[in-house]
């Protein structure tokens, strides 16, 4: 399942951050800092063991104490996304889980508007949440913002292509092909991207793509 690389990437940030430090100048007391680190560690442990409800509780506590730390918001967003992907048979609870996931994704991008990684992660998560009618466009918009913040990074441009390549919307599909062209220019030595571009050119019979 495609969500696994996203989850692993986020967990790697948490697990590798033995030296992760809160911004104590943001009004966080030493006692709150200790609590926040405990919430982070417990949350990641629960997330690793697929105990999503428990992980969500820990990350909610973390963002309450340290709202300006991206780690808490991104792990809360990914935990809630994993909950949605379990497809709760209770329709009302399923809708609630979708709403809470959107809330976390929105907070991630709003609280950290100038950080490329926030928008890139949001795009990856939206790309998996096809239960949300507007998820396809939201994923592309998030990836576009990431590309705007890091225009020389091909991964965001290629992500736009992946999100829209099979779209039934002609406009979105064209956006995806344009993004593939940008990614190919930035990563001309990347074999995979080159092949994808050649296939797209052959399909469209347009070498300018």
mmCIF file of C-alpha atoms in Angstrom:
data_model
loop_
_atom_site.group_PDB
_atom_site.id
_atom_site.type_symbol
_atom_site.label_atom_id
_atom_site.label_comp_id
_atom_site.label_asym_id
_atom_site.label_seq_id
_atom_site.Cartn_x
_atom_site.Cartn_y
_atom_site.Cartn_z
ATOM 1 C CA UNK A 1 0.000 0.000 0.000
ATOM 2 C CA UNK A 2 1.341 3.410 -0.968
ATOM 3 C CA UNK A 3 0.824 4.918 2.478
ATOM 4 C CA UNK A 4 3.669 2.877 3.951
ATOM 5 C CA UNK A 5 6.536 5.035 2.606
ATOM 6 C CA UNK A 6 4.830 8.144 3.989
ATOM 7 C CA UNK A 7 4.389 6.571 7.413
ATOM 8 C CA UNK A 8 7.951 5.303 7.476
ATOM 9 C CA UNK A 9 9.295 8.699 6.478
ATOM 10 C CA UNK A 10 7.456 10.419 9.304
ATOM 11 C CA UNK A 11 8.381 7.779 11.832
ATOM 12 C CA UNK A 12 12.022 8.057 10.775
ATOM 13 C CA UNK A 13 11.943 11.748 11.641
ATOM 14 C CA UNK A 14 10.597 10.974 15.084
ATOM 15 C CA UNK A 15 12.760 7.970 15.837
ATOM 16 C CA UNK A 16 15.907 9.659 14.622
ATOM 17 C CA UNK A 17 15.272 12.753 16.671
ATOM 18 C CA UNK A 18 16.849 11.851 19.972
ATOM 19 C CA UNK A 19 18.126 15.422 19.859
ATOM 20 C CA UNK A 20 14.722 16.800 18.845
ATOM 21 C CA UNK A 21 14.297 20.003 20.800
ATOM 22 C CA UNK A 22 11.240 22.140 21.377
ATOM 23 C CA UNK A 23 11.421 25.870 20.871
ATOM 24 C CA UNK A 24 11.584 26.899 24.514
ATOM 25 C CA UNK A 25 11.295 30.560 23.489
ATOM 26 C CA UNK A 26 7.730 29.861 22.331
ATOM 27 C CA UNK A 27 6.411 29.952 25.875
ATOM 28 C CA UNK A 28 6.985 26.275 26.644
ATOM 29 C CA UNK A 29 8.081 25.581 30.206
ATOM 30 C CA UNK A 30 10.663 22.892 31.040
ATOM 31 C CA UNK A 31 7.879 20.730 32.504
ATOM 32 C CA UNK A 32 5.809 21.091 29.323
ATOM 33 C CA UNK A 33 8.860 20.250 27.244
ATOM 34 C CA UNK A 34 9.342 17.006 29.178
ATOM 35 C CA UNK A 35 5.668 16.148 28.735
ATOM 36 C CA UNK A 36 5.764 16.932 25.015
ATOM 37 C CA UNK A 37 8.717 14.628 24.450
ATOM 38 C CA UNK A 38 6.901 11.864 26.342
ATOM 39 C CA UNK A 39 3.804 12.365 24.179
ATOM 40 C CA UNK A 40 5.948 12.253 21.054
ATOM 41 C CA UNK A 41 7.733 9.065 22.063
ATOM 42 C CA UNK A 42 4.552 7.272 23.157
ATOM 43 C CA UNK A 43 2.710 8.429 20.057
ATOM 44 C CA UNK A 44 5.376 7.081 17.743
ATOM 45 C CA UNK A 45 5.468 3.782 19.648
ATOM 46 C CA UNK A 46 1.695 3.425 19.302
ATOM 47 C CA UNK A 47 1.869 4.395 15.628
ATOM 48 C CA UNK A 48 4.574 1.813 14.965
ATOM 49 C CA UNK A 49 2.321 -0.835 16.496
ATOM 50 C CA UNK A 50 -0.785 0.305 14.572
ATOM 51 C CA UNK A 51 -2.546 1.440 17.747
ATOM 52 C CA UNK A 52 -4.004 4.429 15.968
ATOM 53 C CA UNK A 53 -6.531 5.683 18.528
ATOM 54 C CA UNK A 54 -3.845 5.694 21.228
ATOM 55 C CA UNK A 55 -1.349 7.381 18.890
ATOM 56 C CA UNK A 56 -3.907 10.049 17.998
ATOM 57 C CA UNK A 57 -4.446 10.869 21.672
ATOM 58 C CA UNK A 58 -0.706 11.307 22.252
ATOM 59 C CA UNK A 59 -0.219 13.543 19.210
ATOM 60 C CA UNK A 60 -3.270 15.626 20.156
ATOM 61 C CA UNK A 61 -1.636 16.225 23.525
ATOM 62 C CA UNK A 62 1.640 17.079 21.785
ATOM 63 C CA UNK A 63 0.139 19.721 19.487
ATOM 64 C CA UNK A 64 -1.803 21.206 22.407
ATOM 65 C CA UNK A 65 1.447 21.793 24.281
ATOM 66 C CA UNK A 66 3.656 22.610 21.293
ATOM 67 C CA UNK A 67 1.482 23.933 18.437
ATOM 68 C CA UNK A 68 4.482 25.456 16.658
ATOM 69 C CA UNK A 69 6.295 22.126 16.267
ATOM 70 C CA UNK A 70 5.707 20.490 12.896
ATOM 71 C CA UNK A 71 6.491 16.962 14.121
ATOM 72 C CA UNK A 72 3.321 16.759 16.188
ATOM 73 C CA UNK A 73 1.035 18.033 13.452
ATOM 74 C CA UNK A 74 2.475 15.829 10.740
ATOM 75 C CA UNK A 75 2.269 12.687 12.868
ATOM 76 C CA UNK A 76 -1.272 13.603 13.938
ATOM 77 C CA UNK A 77 -2.233 14.049 10.265
ATOM 78 C CA UNK A 78 -0.732 10.744 9.209
ATOM 79 C CA UNK A 79 -2.300 8.889 12.142
ATOM 80 C CA UNK A 80 -5.720 10.206 11.251
ATOM 81 C CA UNK A 81 -5.183 9.394 7.589
ATOM 82 C CA UNK A 82 -4.359 5.795 8.491
ATOM 83 C CA UNK A 83 -7.581 5.682 10.516
ATOM 84 C CA UNK A 84 -9.565 6.808 7.462
ATOM 85 C CA UNK A 85 -7.912 4.163 5.309
ATOM 86 C CA UNK A 86 -9.253 1.459 7.629
ATOM 87 C CA UNK A 87 -12.704 2.352 6.201
ATOM 88 C CA UNK A 88 -14.786 2.379 9.374
ATOM 89 C CA UNK A 89 -18.115 0.625 8.589
ATOM 90 C CA UNK A 90 -19.899 3.130 10.833
ATOM 91 C CA UNK A 91 -20.724 5.866 8.303
ATOM 92 C CA UNK A 92 -20.966 8.684 10.858
ATOM 93 C CA UNK A 93 -17.663 7.776 12.481
ATOM 94 C CA UNK A 94 -16.055 7.441 9.066
ATOM 95 C CA UNK A 95 -17.188 10.953 8.117
ATOM 96 C CA UNK A 96 -15.908 12.245 11.444
ATOM 97 C CA UNK A 97 -12.510 10.651 10.813
ATOM 98 C CA UNK A 98 -12.329 12.255 7.371
ATOM 99 C CA UNK A 99 -13.213 15.673 8.835
ATOM 100 C CA UNK A 100 -10.580 15.331 11.561
ATOM 101 C CA UNK A 101 -7.964 14.314 8.999
ATOM 102 C CA UNK A 102 -8.750 17.349 6.853
ATOM 103 C CA UNK A 103 -8.517 19.505 9.971
ATOM 104 C CA UNK A 104 -5.037 18.192 10.760
ATOM 105 C CA UNK A 105 -3.857 18.606 7.160
ATOM 106 C CA UNK A 106 -5.164 22.156 7.050
ATOM 107 C CA UNK A 107 -3.418 22.967 10.334
ATOM 108 C CA UNK A 108 -0.166 21.480 9.035
ATOM 109 C CA UNK A 109 -0.157 23.735 5.970
ATOM 110 C CA UNK A 110 -1.520 26.809 7.778
ATOM 111 C CA UNK A 111 0.887 26.642 10.712
ATOM 112 C CA UNK A 112 3.928 26.013 8.518
ATOM 113 C CA UNK A 113 3.142 27.833 5.252
ATOM 114 C CA UNK A 114 6.759 28.447 4.263
ATOM 115 C CA UNK A 115 7.997 24.884 4.804
ATOM 116 C CA UNK A 116 8.050 22.808 1.633
ATOM 117 C CA UNK A 117 7.891 19.548 3.586
ATOM 118 C CA UNK A 118 4.536 20.467 5.168
ATOM 119 C CA UNK A 119 2.841 20.934 1.806
ATOM 120 C CA UNK A 120 4.567 17.928 0.260
ATOM 121 C CA UNK A 121 3.407 15.646 3.071
ATOM 122 C CA UNK A 122 -0.109 17.071 2.905
ATOM 123 C CA UNK A 123 -0.132 16.343 -0.815
ATOM 124 C CA UNK A 124 0.970 12.757 -0.235
ATOM 125 C CA UNK A 125 -1.760 12.243 2.331
ATOM 126 C CA UNK A 126 -4.488 13.867 0.247
ATOM 127 C CA UNK A 127 -3.412 11.685 -2.662
ATOM 128 C CA UNK A 128 -4.421 8.640 -0.620
ATOM 129 C CA UNK A 129 -7.695 10.076 0.640
ATOM 130 C CA UNK A 130 -9.877 9.568 -2.410
ATOM 131 C CA UNK A 131 -12.863 9.277 -0.051
ATOM 132 C CA UNK A 132 -12.737 13.098 -0.042
ATOM 133 C CA UNK A 133 -14.338 14.320 -3.299
ATOM 134 C CA UNK A 134 -11.876 17.192 -3.702
ATOM 135 C CA UNK A 135 -8.795 15.223 -2.624
ATOM 136 C CA UNK A 136 -7.310 14.965 -6.117
ATOM 137 C CA UNK A 137 -7.223 18.729 -6.616
ATOM 138 C CA UNK A 138 -6.172 19.348 -3.003
ATOM 139 C CA UNK A 139 -3.246 16.969 -3.450
ATOM 140 C CA UNK A 140 -2.138 18.774 -6.599
ATOM 141 C CA UNK A 141 -2.562 22.201 -4.978
ATOM 142 C CA UNK A 142 -0.436 21.101 -2.016
ATOM 143 C CA UNK A 143 2.266 19.710 -4.302
ATOM 144 C CA UNK A 144 2.199 22.934 -6.338
ATOM 145 C CA UNK A 145 2.772 24.948 -3.187
ATOM 146 C CA UNK A 146 5.670 22.647 -2.318
ATOM 147 C CA UNK A 147 7.087 23.152 -5.824
ATOM 148 C CA UNK A 148 6.711 26.936 -5.493
ATOM 149 C CA UNK A 149 8.680 26.839 -2.237
ATOM 150 C CA UNK A 150 11.384 24.560 -3.700
ATOM 151 C CA UNK A 151 11.247 25.117 -7.482
ATOM 152 C CA UNK A 152 14.531 23.295 -8.091
ATOM 153 C CA UNK A 153 13.397 20.128 -6.311
ATOM 154 C CA UNK A 154 12.044 17.620 -8.856
ATOM 155 C CA UNK A 155 10.186 15.474 -6.303
ATOM 156 C CA UNK A 156 7.349 17.973 -5.858
ATOM 157 C CA UNK A 157 6.918 18.379 -9.616
ATOM 158 C CA UNK A 158 6.908 14.631 -10.117
ATOM 159 C CA UNK A 159 4.390 14.267 -7.298
ATOM 160 C CA UNK A 160 2.014 16.574 -9.197
ATOM 161 C CA UNK A 161 2.352 14.240 -12.170
ATOM 162 C CA UNK A 162 1.647 11.144 -10.082
ATOM 163 C CA UNK A 163 -1.397 12.742 -8.465
ATOM 164 C CA UNK A 164 -3.029 13.743 -11.741
ATOM 165 C CA UNK A 165 -1.728 11.370 -14.383
ATOM 166 C CA UNK A 166 -4.867 9.194 -14.447
ATOM 167 C CA UNK A 167 -7.378 11.949 -13.776
ATOM 168 C CA UNK A 168 -10.634 12.009 -15.722
ATOM 169 C CA UNK A 169 -10.388 15.808 -15.654
ATOM 170 C CA UNK A 170 -8.533 16.985 -18.780
ATOM 171 C CA UNK A 171 -7.287 20.148 -17.046
ATOM 172 C CA UNK A 172 -5.775 18.207 -14.145
ATOM 173 C CA UNK A 173 -4.237 15.682 -16.527
ATOM 174 C CA UNK A 174 -2.575 18.512 -18.453
ATOM 175 C CA UNK A 175 -1.253 19.986 -15.212
ATOM 176 C CA UNK A 176 0.236 16.573 -14.457
ATOM 177 C CA UNK A 177 1.957 16.373 -17.852
ATOM 178 C CA UNK A 178 3.328 19.911 -17.515
ATOM 179 C CA UNK A 179 4.710 19.017 -14.087
ATOM 180 C CA UNK A 180 6.355 15.903 -15.520
ATOM 181 C CA UNK A 181 8.133 18.125 -18.031
ATOM 182 C CA UNK A 182 9.416 20.340 -15.206
ATOM 183 C CA UNK A 183 10.588 17.313 -13.222
ATOM 184 C CA UNK A 184 12.377 15.901 -16.270
ATOM 185 C CA UNK A 185 14.255 19.160 -16.846
ATOM 186 C CA UNK A 186 15.401 19.242 -13.229
ATOM 187 C CA UNK A 187 16.288 15.536 -13.059
ATOM 188 C CA UNK A 188 17.428 14.832 -16.609
ATOM 189 C CA UNK A 189 19.637 11.989 -15.418
ATOM 190 C CA UNK A 190 16.799 10.228 -13.564
ATOM 191 C CA UNK A 191 16.017 7.117 -15.609
ATOM 192 C CA UNK A 192 12.521 6.591 -14.191
ATOM 193 C CA UNK A 193 11.390 10.165 -14.857
ATOM 194 C CA UNK A 194 12.932 10.069 -18.318
ATOM 195 C CA UNK A 195 11.024 6.892 -19.200
ATOM 196 C CA UNK A 196 7.763 8.344 -17.895
ATOM 197 C CA UNK A 197 8.278 11.436 -20.030
ATOM 198 C CA UNK A 198 9.051 9.403 -23.142
ATOM 199 C CA UNK A 199 5.897 7.359 -22.597
ATOM 200 C CA UNK A 200 3.854 10.535 -22.147
ATOM 201 C CA UNK A 201 5.365 12.045 -25.293
ATOM 202 C CA UNK A 202 4.609 8.897 -27.283
ATOM 203 C CA UNK A 203 1.021 8.768 -26.004
ATOM 204 C CA UNK A 204 0.392 12.422 -26.781
ATOM 205 C CA UNK A 205 2.565 12.432 -29.902
ATOM 206 C CA UNK A 206 4.007 15.686 -28.582
ATOM 207 C CA UNK A 207 7.794 15.906 -28.038
ATOM 208 C CA UNK A 208 7.403 19.234 -26.255
ATOM 209 C CA UNK A 209 5.938 17.612 -23.136
#
